[in-house]
Amino acid sequence: MKLGVLISGRGSNLKSLIDACAQPDFPAEIVCVLSNNPDAAGLAHAARAGIPTQVFNHKDFARRETFEALLDEALRAAGVELVCNAGFMRILTDGFVAKWHNRQINIHPSLLPSFKGLHVHQRTLEAGVRISGCTVHYVRPEMDEGPIIAQAAVPVLPDDTPETLSARVLEAEHKLYPMAVRLIAEGKVRVVNERVALNFNGSDAAGPLFVPPLASE
Ligand code: GAR
């Protein structure tokens, strides 16, 4: 499956997808990386892996639709089948989201539908929850909404700061995102009535429900 990855910044989730795609048995490849931020550090990950990158600086466009038309064109020109938002911090219009309906996914650093939006870890700590995590979901017009494909739970520890919690959740993100992409590329994910149905049999059935182990295996 051909992936197009949208980034705005650091690109650590992009890096986890690049590493997954480098495995011979991984059923997807990244064909383009697009950024709205010319200074996104993640662009270097793509360049090192020999993946074509393009920058469309949203500040250069008076209209959001013009910016998105270029994104759309670049994705189609590269033959993208699945768009992966990986720390892409621009809100997309309903028109763009409709064009990629059930073909665009996002990762968010909370157990959705809790803690949508920004400053997630700060708000998670303020709320005093004991378990946080991350979610991969299909993109819908409302920010951080859409059918949930996979989630990982991550403990909140008593001394956590937004930084330490963010780092622990990020480790889980780096396992969850490739896992979710694999499920989609293997045709195991269907959206039925705005919920995700996973096609599994036998002992695989609980696969996506496991918390990804934090230590490397
Ligand atoms: C990640 O934690 C991702 O879940 C979050 O931004 C970070 C990007 O990091 N995305 C959102 O909050 C989307 N609502 P990265 O650039 O290192 O992948």
Coordinates of C-alpha atoms and ligand atoms in Angstrom, one line a residue:
M1 CA 0.0 0.0 0.0
K2 CA 1.4 3.4 -1.0
L3 CA 1.5 5.9 1.9
G4 CA 1.7 9.6 1.8
V5 CA 2.8 11.1 5.2
L6 CA 1.8 14.6 6.3
I7 CA 4.0 16.3 8.9
S8 CA 4.5 19.7 10.6
G9 CA 7.4 19.2 12.9
R10 CA 9.7 16.7 14.6
G11 CA 8.6 13.7 12.6
S12 CA 9.3 10.9 15.1
N13 CA 6.1 9.1 14.0
L14 CA 7.2 9.5 10.4
K15 CA 10.5 7.9 11.4
S16 CA 8.7 4.9 13.0
L17 CA 6.8 4.4 9.8
I18 CA 10.0 4.7 7.7
D19 CA 11.6 2.0 10.0
A20 CA 8.5 -0.2 9.7
C21 CA 8.4 0.1 5.9
A22 CA 12.1 -0.9 5.8
Q23 CA 11.2 -4.4 7.1
P24 CA 10.8 -6.8 4.2
D25 CA 7.5 -8.2 5.4
F26 CA 5.8 -4.8 5.9
P27 CA 2.9 -4.4 3.5
A28 CA 3.3 -0.7 2.8
E29 CA 5.8 1.9 1.4
I30 CA 6.0 5.6 1.9
V31 CA 5.9 7.3 -1.5
C32 CA 5.9 11.0 -0.4
V33 CA 6.2 13.2 2.7
L34 CA 4.6 16.5 2.6
S35 CA 5.0 19.3 5.2
N36 CA 3.3 22.6 5.7
N37 CA 6.4 23.8 7.6
P38 CA 9.6 24.4 5.8
D39 CA 11.6 24.0 9.0
A40 CA 10.0 20.6 10.0
A41 CA 12.9 18.5 11.4
G42 CA 11.0 15.4 10.1
L43 CA 11.9 16.3 6.5
A44 CA 15.4 15.2 7.2
H45 CA 14.2 11.7 8.1
A46 CA 12.5 11.4 4.8
A47 CA 15.5 12.7 2.9
R48 CA 17.8 10.3 4.6
A49 CA 15.5 7.4 3.6
G50 CA 15.4 8.7 0.0
I51 CA 11.7 9.5 0.1
P52 CA 10.6 12.5 -2.0
T53 CA 9.5 15.5 0.1
Q54 CA 7.5 18.6 -0.7
V55 CA 6.9 21.6 1.4
F56 CA 3.7 23.7 1.0
N57 CA 4.0 26.5 3.4
H58 CA 0.4 27.3 4.5
K59 CA 1.6 30.9 5.1
D60 CA 2.1 31.4 1.4
F61 CA -1.6 30.8 0.7
A62 CA -4.4 33.3 1.4
R63 CA -7.0 30.5 1.0
R64 CA -6.9 27.2 2.8
E65 CA -8.5 25.5 -0.3
T66 CA -5.5 26.5 -2.5
F67 CA -3.1 25.0 0.0
E68 CA -5.1 21.8 0.2
A69 CA -5.5 21.6 -3.6
L70 CA -1.7 21.4 -3.9
L71 CA -1.5 18.8 -1.1
D72 CA -4.2 16.8 -2.9
E73 CA -2.4 17.0 -6.2
A74 CA 0.9 15.9 -4.8
L75 CA -0.7 13.0 -3.0
R76 CA -2.5 11.8 -6.2
A77 CA 0.6 12.4 -8.4
A78 CA 2.6 10.1 -6.1
G79 CA -0.2 7.4 -6.3
V80 CA -0.9 7.6 -2.6
E81 CA -3.6 5.1 -1.3
L82 CA -3.5 6.0 2.4
V83 CA -2.7 9.4 3.9
C84 CA -1.0 9.2 7.3
N85 CA -1.1 12.4 9.4
A86 CA 1.9 12.3 11.6
G87 CA 2.0 15.4 13.8
F88 CA 0.3 17.4 11.0
M89 CA -1.0 20.4 12.8
R90 CA -3.2 22.1 10.2
I91 CA -6.9 21.7 10.3
L92 CA -8.2 20.4 7.0
T93 CA -11.4 21.5 5.4
D94 CA -14.4 19.3 4.9
G95 CA -13.7 19.2 1.2
F96 CA -10.2 17.8 1.6
V97 CA -11.4 15.3 4.3
A98 CA -14.2 14.1 2.0
K99 CA -11.8 13.5 -0.9
W100 CA -9.8 11.1 1.3
H101 CA -12.7 9.6 3.2
N102 CA -11.6 6.3 4.9
R103 CA -8.2 6.8 3.2
Q104 CA -6.7 9.2 5.7
I105 CA -5.6 8.4 9.3
N106 CA -4.2 10.3 12.2
I107 CA -2.4 9.6 15.4
H108 CA -3.3 11.5 18.6
P109 CA -1.5 11.3 22.0
S110 CA -4.5 10.5 24.1
L111 CA -7.2 7.8 24.5
L112 CA -9.8 9.5 22.3
P113 CA -12.5 10.7 22.7
S114 CA -10.8 12.2 25.8
F115 CA -8.4 15.1 25.4
K116 CA -8.8 16.2 21.8
G117 CA -6.8 19.2 20.6
L118 CA -3.6 20.7 21.9
H119 CA -1.7 20.6 25.2
V120 CA -2.9 17.0 25.7
H121 CA -0.4 15.9 28.3
Q122 CA -0.8 19.0 30.4
R123 CA -4.6 18.6 30.4
T124 CA -4.3 14.8 31.1
L125 CA -2.2 15.6 34.2
E126 CA -4.6 18.3 35.4
A127 CA -7.5 15.9 35.1
G128 CA -5.7 13.4 37.3
V129 CA -6.4 10.4 35.1
R130 CA -4.3 7.3 35.9
I131 CA -4.2 5.9 32.3
S132 CA -3.4 7.8 29.2
G133 CA -2.4 6.5 25.8
C134 CA -2.7 7.1 22.1
T135 CA -5.2 6.5 19.3
V136 CA -5.0 5.9 15.6
H137 CA -8.3 6.8 13.8
Y138 CA -9.7 7.7 10.5
V139 CA -9.9 11.4 9.8
R140 CA -13.3 13.2 9.9
P141 CA -14.0 16.9 9.5
E142 CA -14.0 17.5 13.3
M143 CA -10.5 17.6 14.8
D144 CA -9.4 14.3 16.4
E145 CA -12.6 12.6 15.6
G146 CA -13.3 9.5 13.5
P147 CA -13.6 5.7 13.7
I148 CA -10.9 4.3 16.0
I149 CA -8.6 1.8 14.5
A150 CA -6.2 1.1 17.4
Q151 CA -5.4 2.4 20.9
A152 CA -2.6 1.8 23.3
A153 CA -2.8 2.4 27.1
V154 CA 0.0 4.1 28.9
P155 CA 0.2 4.6 32.7
V156 CA 0.3 8.1 34.2
L157 CA 2.9 8.0 37.0
P158 CA 2.7 10.2 40.2
D159 CA 5.7 12.3 39.3
D160 CA 4.9 12.8 35.7
T161 CA 5.4 16.2 34.0
P162 CA 3.9 16.9 30.6
E163 CA 7.4 16.1 29.2
T164 CA 7.8 12.7 30.9
L165 CA 4.3 11.6 30.1
S166 CA 4.7 12.8 26.5
A167 CA 7.9 10.7 26.1
R168 CA 6.2 7.6 27.5
V169 CA 3.1 8.0 25.2
L170 CA 5.4 8.7 22.2
E171 CA 7.1 5.3 22.7
A172 CA 3.7 3.7 22.4
E173 CA 2.8 5.8 19.4
H174 CA 5.8 4.6 17.6
K175 CA 4.5 1.0 18.0
L176 CA 0.9 1.7 17.5
Y177 CA 1.1 3.7 14.2
P178 CA 3.0 1.0 12.2
M179 CA 0.6 -1.6 13.7
A180 CA -2.5 0.3 12.5
V181 CA -1.0 0.8 9.1
R182 CA -0.2 -2.9 8.8
L183 CA -3.8 -3.8 9.7
I184 CA -5.2 -1.5 7.0
A185 CA -2.7 -2.6 4.4
E186 CA -3.5 -6.2 5.1
G187 CA -7.2 -5.4 4.5
K188 CA -8.2 -6.2 8.1
V189 CA -9.9 -2.9 8.8
R190 CA -13.4 -2.0 7.6
V191 CA -15.6 1.0 8.6
V192 CA -19.2 -0.1 9.3
N193 CA -21.6 2.6 10.6
E194 CA -18.7 4.8 11.6
R195 CA -17.1 2.1 13.8
V196 CA -14.1 0.1 12.8
A197 CA -14.6 -3.6 12.4
L198 CA -11.4 -5.7 12.5
N199 CA -11.2 -8.9 10.5
F200 CA -9.4 -11.4 12.7
N201 CA -9.7 -15.0 13.4
G202 CA -8.6 -17.2 16.3
S203 CA -5.9 -16.0 18.5
D204 CA -5.3 -12.9 16.4
A205 CA -8.6 -11.5 17.7
A206 CA -7.1 -9.7 20.7
G207 CA -4.0 -8.4 18.8
P208 CA -4.8 -4.7 18.6
L209 CA -6.1 -4.7 22.2
F210 CA -2.8 -5.4 23.8
V211 CA -0.9 -2.5 25.2
P212 CA 2.3 -2.4 23.2
P213 CA 5.1 -3.3 25.6
L214 CA 7.2 -0.3 26.3
A215 CA 10.5 -2.2 26.4
S216 CA 11.8 -3.3 23.1
E217 CA 11.2 -7.0 22.5
Ligands
GAR1 C1 2.7 13.2 18.3 O1 2.6 13.1 19.7 C2 1.3 13.1 17.7 O2 0.5 12.2 18.4 C3 0.7 14.5 17.9 O3 1.8 15.4 17.7 C4 3.0 14.7 18.0 C5 3.9 14.7 16.7 O4 5.2 14.2 17.0 N1 -0.4 14.8 17.1 C6 -1.5 15.5 17.5 O5 -1.5 16.0 18.6 C7 -2.6 15.6 16.5 N2 -3.8 16.1 17.1 P1 6.2 13.8 15.9 O6 6.3 15.0 14.9 O7 7.5 13.5 16.5 O8 5.6 12.6 15.2

